[in-house]
């Protein structure tokens, strides 16, 4: 959890991956983990040589029961390990877990200028399904939210 905390706080301080300015603390990360567990959602870590170098998770896209087949995921890689395939491995592992869990669709919400994440998801077979211009703000800039989606199970509905 301390490694996940560092990765999250680095992303908050330096990027528009998380649309928040306030760092989080270890207690809130533990609460987050408990929430994910209670929801039956996985939190996966990528480990290299005993060190956590990234993590990924998903949660039902929206709480209403009609969304039970759709999950929204997130993936984060420690900044000194980006560009070496860790993000792709985490996405693959999340997709496998979601499929085994009976999920049908995986959704990601990506900031419009986050080229690394847009490329990562395109390569993993996600397609852009929506773009909401200027709905966020961070570092004095307006932010676009791009939704990407991957069908995990075909033939449904
Ligand atoms: C987005 C992120 C998870 C990608 O993880 P990663 O381990 O670096 O990704 P990979 O090494 O598996 O590379 C996947 C693709 O992204 C591309 N990529 C990675 N870093 C990049 C960068 N800085 N600029 C442009 N493309 C980049 C790779 O070239 C590759 O695309 P390609 O196969 O078409 O060449 C990682 O950069 C990260 O944690 N960023 C901060 C948090 C974040 O933005 N999370 C996603 C929120 S939606």
Tab-separated table of C-alpha atoms and ligand atoms in Angstrom:
chain	number	residue	atom	x	y	z
A	1	UNK	CA	0.000	0.000	0.000
A	2	UNK	CA	2.827	2.516	0.615
A	3	UNK	CA	4.046	1.851	-2.947
A	4	UNK	CA	0.544	2.393	-4.361
A	5	UNK	CA	0.244	5.548	-2.250
A	6	UNK	CA	3.483	6.942	-3.723
A	7	UNK	CA	2.368	6.178	-7.285
A	8	UNK	CA	-1.027	7.842	-6.725
A	9	UNK	CA	0.430	10.947	-5.069
A	10	UNK	CA	3.020	11.323	-7.824
A	11	UNK	CA	0.225	11.160	-10.425
A	12	UNK	CA	-1.806	13.755	-8.490
A	13	UNK	CA	1.170	16.129	-8.168
A	14	UNK	CA	2.540	15.845	-11.705
A	15	UNK	CA	-0.168	14.743	-14.110
A	16	UNK	CA	-3.764	15.136	-15.215
A	17	UNK	CA	-4.410	11.391	-14.859
A	18	UNK	CA	-6.220	12.118	-11.580
A	19	UNK	CA	-8.319	15.302	-11.526
A	20	UNK	CA	-7.437	16.271	-7.998
A	21	UNK	CA	-4.862	18.587	-6.437
A	22	UNK	CA	-4.816	17.146	-2.924
A	23	UNK	CA	-2.508	14.296	-1.965
A	24	UNK	CA	-4.080	11.252	-0.324
A	25	UNK	CA	-2.896	9.477	2.824
A	26	UNK	CA	-2.320	5.844	3.667
A	27	UNK	CA	-5.550	5.549	5.659
A	28	UNK	CA	-7.638	6.669	2.693
A	29	UNK	CA	-5.820	4.186	0.441
A	30	UNK	CA	-6.602	1.375	2.875
A	31	UNK	CA	-10.252	2.467	2.880
A	32	UNK	CA	-10.161	2.404	-0.938
A	33	UNK	CA	-8.761	-1.148	-0.890
A	34	UNK	CA	-11.458	-2.287	1.536
A	35	UNK	CA	-14.154	-0.713	-0.672
A	36	UNK	CA	-12.803	-2.538	-3.718
A	37	UNK	CA	-12.708	-5.832	-1.811
A	38	UNK	CA	-16.235	-5.349	-0.503
A	39	UNK	CA	-17.406	-4.730	-4.090
A	40	UNK	CA	-15.659	-7.913	-5.275
A	41	UNK	CA	-13.362	-5.810	-7.463
A	42	UNK	CA	-9.718	-6.734	-7.992
A	43	UNK	CA	-6.711	-4.577	-7.182
A	44	UNK	CA	-3.747	-6.010	-9.092
A	45	UNK	CA	-0.127	-4.975	-8.685
A	46	UNK	CA	2.764	-5.374	-11.090
A	47	UNK	CA	5.809	-6.503	-9.162
A	48	UNK	CA	9.410	-6.529	-10.298
A	49	UNK	CA	12.195	-7.869	-8.110
A	50	UNK	CA	10.018	-7.549	-5.015
A	51	UNK	CA	8.967	-3.964	-5.778
A	52	UNK	CA	5.520	-2.759	-6.763
A	53	UNK	CA	5.990	-0.856	-10.028
A	54	UNK	CA	2.345	-0.369	-10.992
A	55	UNK	CA	-1.224	-1.242	-10.170
A	56	UNK	CA	-4.614	-1.536	-11.766
A	57	UNK	CA	-8.187	-1.983	-10.637
A	58	UNK	CA	-11.766	-1.820	-11.810
A	59	UNK	CA	-15.181	-1.139	-10.370
A	60	UNK	CA	-18.709	-1.340	-11.778
A	61	UNK	CA	-19.052	1.666	-14.118
A	62	UNK	CA	-22.067	3.063	-12.248
A	63	UNK	CA	-23.782	1.693	-9.156
A	64	UNK	CA	-27.215	1.019	-10.736
A	65	UNK	CA	-27.817	-2.692	-11.313
A	66	UNK	CA	-28.340	-2.178	-15.038
A	67	UNK	CA	-24.618	-1.443	-15.271
A	68	UNK	CA	-23.648	-4.803	-13.725
A	69	UNK	CA	-21.831	-6.015	-16.844
A	70	UNK	CA	-19.775	-2.824	-17.330
A	71	UNK	CA	-16.657	-1.911	-15.372
A	72	UNK	CA	-14.449	1.180	-15.377
A	73	UNK	CA	-10.770	0.519	-14.818
A	74	UNK	CA	-7.653	2.470	-13.941
A	75	UNK	CA	-3.972	1.702	-14.403
A	76	UNK	CA	-0.881	3.435	-13.030
A	77	UNK	CA	2.805	2.727	-13.535
A	78	UNK	CA	5.656	4.152	-11.435
A	79	UNK	CA	7.210	6.995	-13.421
A	80	UNK	CA	10.669	5.415	-13.703
A	81	UNK	CA	9.164	2.218	-15.169
A	82	UNK	CA	6.889	3.677	-17.826
A	83	UNK	CA	7.313	2.726	-21.463
A	84	UNK	CA	8.525	-0.802	-20.696
A	85	UNK	CA	5.266	-2.698	-21.098
A	86	UNK	CA	4.048	-2.715	-17.484
A	87	UNK	CA	0.850	-0.813	-18.331
A	88	UNK	CA	0.048	-3.236	-21.152
A	89	UNK	CA	0.552	-6.218	-18.832
A	90	UNK	CA	-1.747	-4.705	-16.222
A	91	UNK	CA	-4.484	-3.988	-18.789
A	92	UNK	CA	-4.216	-7.573	-20.060
A	93	UNK	CA	-4.492	-8.927	-16.515
A	94	UNK	CA	-7.497	-6.703	-15.744
A	95	UNK	CA	-9.254	-7.794	-18.945
A	96	UNK	CA	-8.637	-11.472	-18.132
A	97	UNK	CA	-9.980	-11.009	-14.608
A	98	UNK	CA	-13.039	-9.107	-15.861
A	99	UNK	CA	-13.812	-11.782	-18.436
A	100	UNK	CA	-13.499	-14.526	-15.792
A	101	UNK	CA	-15.741	-12.433	-13.564
A	102	UNK	CA	-18.508	-12.388	-16.211
A	103	UNK	CA	-18.054	-8.733	-17.154
A	104	UNK	CA	-18.872	-7.774	-20.739
A	105	UNK	CA	-17.516	-4.267	-21.250
A	106	UNK	CA	-14.520	-2.354	-19.892
A	107	UNK	CA	-14.493	1.451	-19.939
A	108	UNK	CA	-11.699	3.939	-19.362
A	109	UNK	CA	-11.884	7.692	-18.817
A	110	UNK	CA	-8.719	9.368	-20.117
A	111	UNK	CA	-7.663	13.002	-20.183
A	112	UNK	CA	-7.532	14.166	-23.788
A	113	UNK	CA	-3.802	14.998	-23.814
A	114	UNK	CA	-2.693	11.794	-22.078
A	115	UNK	CA	-1.085	10.382	-25.213
A	116	UNK	CA	0.576	7.471	-23.386
A	117	UNK	CA	-2.733	6.247	-21.988
A	118	UNK	CA	-4.606	6.809	-25.253
A	119	UNK	CA	-1.962	4.765	-27.094
A	120	UNK	CA	-1.873	2.083	-24.431
A	121	UNK	CA	-5.626	1.608	-24.682
A	122	UNK	CA	-5.769	1.756	-28.482
A	123	UNK	CA	-3.138	-0.972	-28.643
A	124	UNK	CA	-5.155	-3.064	-26.163
A	125	UNK	CA	-8.217	-2.874	-28.448
A	126	UNK	CA	-10.187	-0.071	-26.813
A	127	UNK	CA	-12.066	2.307	-29.108
A	128	UNK	CA	-12.953	5.921	-28.435
A	129	UNK	CA	-16.684	6.252	-27.775
A	130	UNK	CA	-17.030	9.751	-26.411
A	131	UNK	CA	-15.217	13.005	-25.853
A	132	UNK	CA	-16.361	15.668	-23.391
A	133	UNK	CA	-14.468	18.890	-24.120
A	134	UNK	CA	-13.332	21.173	-21.329
A	135	UNK	CA	-15.287	19.564	-18.495
A	136	UNK	CA	-12.356	19.537	-16.070
A	137	UNK	CA	-9.624	21.879	-14.918
A	138	UNK	CA	-6.172	21.333	-13.432
A	139	UNK	CA	-2.899	23.290	-13.453
A	140	UNK	CA	-4.883	26.252	-14.826
A	141	UNK	CA	-5.916	24.344	-17.963
A	142	UNK	CA	-9.242	23.027	-19.167
A	143	UNK	CA	-9.330	19.242	-19.512
A	144	UNK	CA	-11.186	16.988	-21.941
A	145	UNK	CA	-12.481	13.593	-20.846
A	146	UNK	CA	-12.210	10.851	-23.454
A	147	UNK	CA	-14.130	7.639	-22.867
A	148	UNK	CA	-12.725	4.462	-24.389
A	149	UNK	CA	-14.455	1.107	-24.375
A	150	UNK	CA	-13.593	-2.498	-25.068
A	151	UNK	CA	-16.123	-5.242	-25.595
A	152	UNK	CA	-14.941	-8.193	-23.498
A	153	UNK	CA	-17.691	-10.599	-24.470
A	154	UNK	CA	-19.057	-10.477	-27.994
A	155	UNK	CA	-22.573	-11.437	-28.866
A	156	UNK	CA	-23.962	-9.666	-25.813
A	157	UNK	CA	-26.476	-8.139	-25.929
B	1	LIG	C1	-0.455	5.464	-19.106
B	1	LIG	C2	0.495	4.459	-18.443
B	1	LIG	C3	-0.315	3.563	-17.499
B	1	LIG	C4	1.128	3.601	-19.535
B	1	LIG	O1	1.881	2.573	-18.917
B	1	LIG	P1	3.274	2.085	-19.551
B	1	LIG	O2	3.768	0.942	-18.746
B	1	LIG	O3	4.162	3.260	-19.706
B	1	LIG	O4	2.758	1.589	-20.985
B	1	LIG	P2	3.477	0.554	-21.956
B	1	LIG	O5	4.952	0.559	-21.736
B	1	LIG	O6	2.755	-0.754	-21.820
B	1	LIG	O7	3.192	1.214	-23.359
B	1	LIG	C5	1.906	1.191	-23.938
B	1	LIG	C6	1.833	2.183	-25.053
B	1	LIG	O8	1.932	3.532	-24.527
B	1	LIG	C7	2.992	4.209	-25.200
B	1	LIG	N1	3.628	5.110	-24.261
B	1	LIG	C8	4.093	4.836	-23.026
B	1	LIG	N2	4.623	5.944	-22.492
B	1	LIG	C9	4.484	6.929	-23.408
B	1	LIG	C10	4.804	8.313	-23.424
B	1	LIG	N3	5.388	8.905	-22.394
B	1	LIG	N4	4.478	9.026	-24.526
B	1	LIG	C11	3.859	8.438	-25.573
B	1	LIG	N5	3.520	7.136	-25.605
B	1	LIG	C12	3.836	6.400	-24.535
B	1	LIG	C13	3.929	3.140	-25.638
B	1	LIG	O9	4.725	3.591	-26.721
B	1	LIG	C14	2.956	2.075	-26.065
B	1	LIG	O10	2.358	2.385	-27.290
B	1	LIG	P3	2.824	1.654	-28.619
B	1	LIG	O11	2.815	0.209	-28.269
B	1	LIG	O12	1.776	2.053	-29.582
B	1	LIG	O13	4.191	2.165	-28.889
B	1	LIG	C15	1.646	5.171	-17.672
B	1	LIG	O14	2.273	6.082	-18.536
B	1	LIG	C16	1.185	5.905	-16.425
B	1	LIG	O15	1.077	5.315	-15.346
B	1	LIG	N6	0.903	7.214	-16.565
B	1	LIG	C17	0.438	8.027	-15.448
B	1	LIG	C18	-0.920	7.582	-14.959
B	1	LIG	C19	-1.925	7.501	-16.074
B	1	LIG	O16	-1.958	8.344	-16.960
B	1	LIG	N7	-2.765	6.461	-15.996
B	1	LIG	C20	-3.836	6.259	-16.944
B	1	LIG	C21	-5.006	7.078	-16.530
B	1	LIG	S1	-6.279	6.967	-17.758
